[in-house]
mmCIF file of C-alpha atoms in Angstrom:
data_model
loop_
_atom_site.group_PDB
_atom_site.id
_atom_site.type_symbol
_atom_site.label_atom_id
_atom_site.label_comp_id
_atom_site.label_asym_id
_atom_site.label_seq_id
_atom_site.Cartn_x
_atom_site.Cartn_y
_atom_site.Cartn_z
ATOM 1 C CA UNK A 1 123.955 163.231 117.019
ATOM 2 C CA UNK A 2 121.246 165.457 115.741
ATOM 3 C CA UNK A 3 118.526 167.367 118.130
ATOM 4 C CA UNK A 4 115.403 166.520 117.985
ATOM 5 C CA UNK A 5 114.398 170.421 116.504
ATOM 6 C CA UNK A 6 117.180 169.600 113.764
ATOM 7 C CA UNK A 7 115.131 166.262 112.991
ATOM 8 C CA UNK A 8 112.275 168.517 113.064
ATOM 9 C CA UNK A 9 113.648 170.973 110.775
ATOM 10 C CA UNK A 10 114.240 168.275 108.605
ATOM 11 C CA UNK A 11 111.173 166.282 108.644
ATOM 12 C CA UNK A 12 109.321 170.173 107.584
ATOM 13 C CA UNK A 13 112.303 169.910 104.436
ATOM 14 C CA UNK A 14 111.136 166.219 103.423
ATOM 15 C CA UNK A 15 107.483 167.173 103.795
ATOM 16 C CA UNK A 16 107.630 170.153 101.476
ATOM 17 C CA UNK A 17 109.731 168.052 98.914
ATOM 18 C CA UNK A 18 106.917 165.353 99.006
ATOM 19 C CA UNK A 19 110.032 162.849 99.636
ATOM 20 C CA UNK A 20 107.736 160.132 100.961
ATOM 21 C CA UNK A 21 111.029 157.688 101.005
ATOM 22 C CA UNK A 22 112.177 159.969 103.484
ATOM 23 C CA UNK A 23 109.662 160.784 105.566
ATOM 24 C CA UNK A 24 108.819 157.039 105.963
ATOM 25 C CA UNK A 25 112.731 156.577 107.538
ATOM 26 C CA UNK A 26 111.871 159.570 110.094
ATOM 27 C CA UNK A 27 108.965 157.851 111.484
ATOM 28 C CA UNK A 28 108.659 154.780 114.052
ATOM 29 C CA UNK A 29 106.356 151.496 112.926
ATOM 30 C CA UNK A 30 103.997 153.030 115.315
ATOM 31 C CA UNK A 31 103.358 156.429 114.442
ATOM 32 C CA UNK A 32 100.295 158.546 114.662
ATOM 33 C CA UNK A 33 98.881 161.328 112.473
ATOM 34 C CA UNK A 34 95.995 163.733 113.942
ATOM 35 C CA UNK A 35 95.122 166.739 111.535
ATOM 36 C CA UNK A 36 92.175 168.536 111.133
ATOM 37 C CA UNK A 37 91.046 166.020 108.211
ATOM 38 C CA UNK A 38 92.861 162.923 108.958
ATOM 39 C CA UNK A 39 93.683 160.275 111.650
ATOM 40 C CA UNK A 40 96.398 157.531 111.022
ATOM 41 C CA UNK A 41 97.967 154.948 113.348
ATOM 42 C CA UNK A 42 101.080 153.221 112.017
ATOM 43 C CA UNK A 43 103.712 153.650 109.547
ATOM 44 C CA UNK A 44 101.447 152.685 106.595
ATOM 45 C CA UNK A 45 98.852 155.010 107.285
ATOM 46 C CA UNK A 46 100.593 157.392 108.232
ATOM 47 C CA UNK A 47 102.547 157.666 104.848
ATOM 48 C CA UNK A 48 98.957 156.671 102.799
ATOM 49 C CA UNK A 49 97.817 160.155 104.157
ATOM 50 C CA UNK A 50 100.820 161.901 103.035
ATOM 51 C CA UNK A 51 100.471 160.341 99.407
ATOM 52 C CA UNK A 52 96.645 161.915 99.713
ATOM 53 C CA UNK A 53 98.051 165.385 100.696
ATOM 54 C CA UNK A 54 100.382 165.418 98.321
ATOM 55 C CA UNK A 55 97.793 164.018 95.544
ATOM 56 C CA UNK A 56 95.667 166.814 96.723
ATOM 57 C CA UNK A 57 98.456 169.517 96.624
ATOM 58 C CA UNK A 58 100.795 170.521 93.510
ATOM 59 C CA UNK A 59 102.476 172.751 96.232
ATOM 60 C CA UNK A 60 103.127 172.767 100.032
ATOM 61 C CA UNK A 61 106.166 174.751 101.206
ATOM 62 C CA UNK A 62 106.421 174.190 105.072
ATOM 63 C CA UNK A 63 107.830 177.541 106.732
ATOM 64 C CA UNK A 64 108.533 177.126 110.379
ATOM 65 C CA UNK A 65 108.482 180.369 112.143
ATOM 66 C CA UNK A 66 109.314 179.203 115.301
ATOM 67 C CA UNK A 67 110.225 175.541 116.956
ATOM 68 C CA UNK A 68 110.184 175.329 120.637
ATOM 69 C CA UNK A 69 111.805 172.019 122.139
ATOM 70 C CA UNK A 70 109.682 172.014 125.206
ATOM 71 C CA UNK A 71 110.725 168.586 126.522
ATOM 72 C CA UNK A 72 113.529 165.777 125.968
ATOM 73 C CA UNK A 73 111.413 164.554 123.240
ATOM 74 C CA UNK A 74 108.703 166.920 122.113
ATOM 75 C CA UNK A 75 108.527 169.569 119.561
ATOM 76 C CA UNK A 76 106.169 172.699 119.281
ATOM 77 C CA UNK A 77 106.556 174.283 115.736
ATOM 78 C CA UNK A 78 104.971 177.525 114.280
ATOM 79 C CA UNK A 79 104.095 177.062 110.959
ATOM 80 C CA UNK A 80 103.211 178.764 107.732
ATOM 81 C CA UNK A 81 102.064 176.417 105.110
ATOM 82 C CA UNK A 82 102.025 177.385 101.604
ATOM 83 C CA UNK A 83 99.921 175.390 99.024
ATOM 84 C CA UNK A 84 99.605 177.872 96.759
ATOM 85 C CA UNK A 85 96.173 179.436 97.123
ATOM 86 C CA UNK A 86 96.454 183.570 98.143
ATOM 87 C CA UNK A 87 96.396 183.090 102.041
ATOM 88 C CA UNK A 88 98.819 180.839 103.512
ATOM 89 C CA UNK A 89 97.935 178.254 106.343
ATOM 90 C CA UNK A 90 99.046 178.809 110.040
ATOM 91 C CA UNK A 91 99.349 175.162 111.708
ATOM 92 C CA UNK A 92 100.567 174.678 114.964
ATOM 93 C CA UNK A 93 102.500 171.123 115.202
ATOM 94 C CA UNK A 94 103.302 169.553 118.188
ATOM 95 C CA UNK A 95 105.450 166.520 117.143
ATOM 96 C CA UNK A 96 106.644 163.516 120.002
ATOM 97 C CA UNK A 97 109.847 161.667 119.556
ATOM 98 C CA UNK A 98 111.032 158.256 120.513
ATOM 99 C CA UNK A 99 114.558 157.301 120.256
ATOM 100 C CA UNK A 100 115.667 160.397 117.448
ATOM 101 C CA UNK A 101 112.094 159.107 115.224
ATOM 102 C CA UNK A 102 108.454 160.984 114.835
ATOM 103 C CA UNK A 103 106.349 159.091 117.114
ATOM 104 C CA UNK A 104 103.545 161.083 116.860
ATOM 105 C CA UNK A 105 102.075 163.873 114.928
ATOM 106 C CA UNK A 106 99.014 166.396 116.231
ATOM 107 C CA UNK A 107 98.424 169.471 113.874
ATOM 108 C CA UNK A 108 96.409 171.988 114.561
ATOM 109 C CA UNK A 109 95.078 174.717 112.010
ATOM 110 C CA UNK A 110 95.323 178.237 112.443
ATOM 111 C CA UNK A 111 93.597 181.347 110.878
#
């Protein structure tokens, strides 16, 4: 059975890929998106804001440089983002887990 920072891992992996097919099986019917640009509440939201983001984007490469698992189910990860432009993004993702699925998504931009 995986860990929840392996599902993590792996949900960073399907992001950068833009594999919206994927990322749609990793998340429960009820999960929420908070970003600095965008809020979402439930599966189809959710993924509508990843099609935007990946309209938006030709790249993103997601680079964790750390992942803490600080409880049973939650996830800190360190992130560099890379969407092309000269200066990559820090984000700071704190993802919640329900039964081995993405519950919940807060990201929070660095500088």
């Amino acid at each position: 059975m995986d860990t929840i920072k392996n599902i993590a891992k792996t949900y960073f992996l399907n992001f950068s890929n833009k594999d919206i097919s994927l990322l749609e099986k990793m998340f429960t019917d009820d999960v929420e998106l908070r970003d600095w640009n965008f809020h979402g509440k439930g599966i189809q939201e959710v993924i509508e804001i990843n099609k935007k983001i990946f309209a938006n984007n030709d790249k993103i490469l997601v680079s964790p440089l750390k992942i803490w698992q600080v409880e049973e189910n939650l996830i800190i990860a360190d992130l560099e983002i890379d969407i092309g432009n000269p200066k990559k993004e820090l984000v700071l993702d704190i993802l919640v887990f329900e039964r081995e699925k993405i519950k919940k998504i807060i990201a929070y931009k660095g500088n």
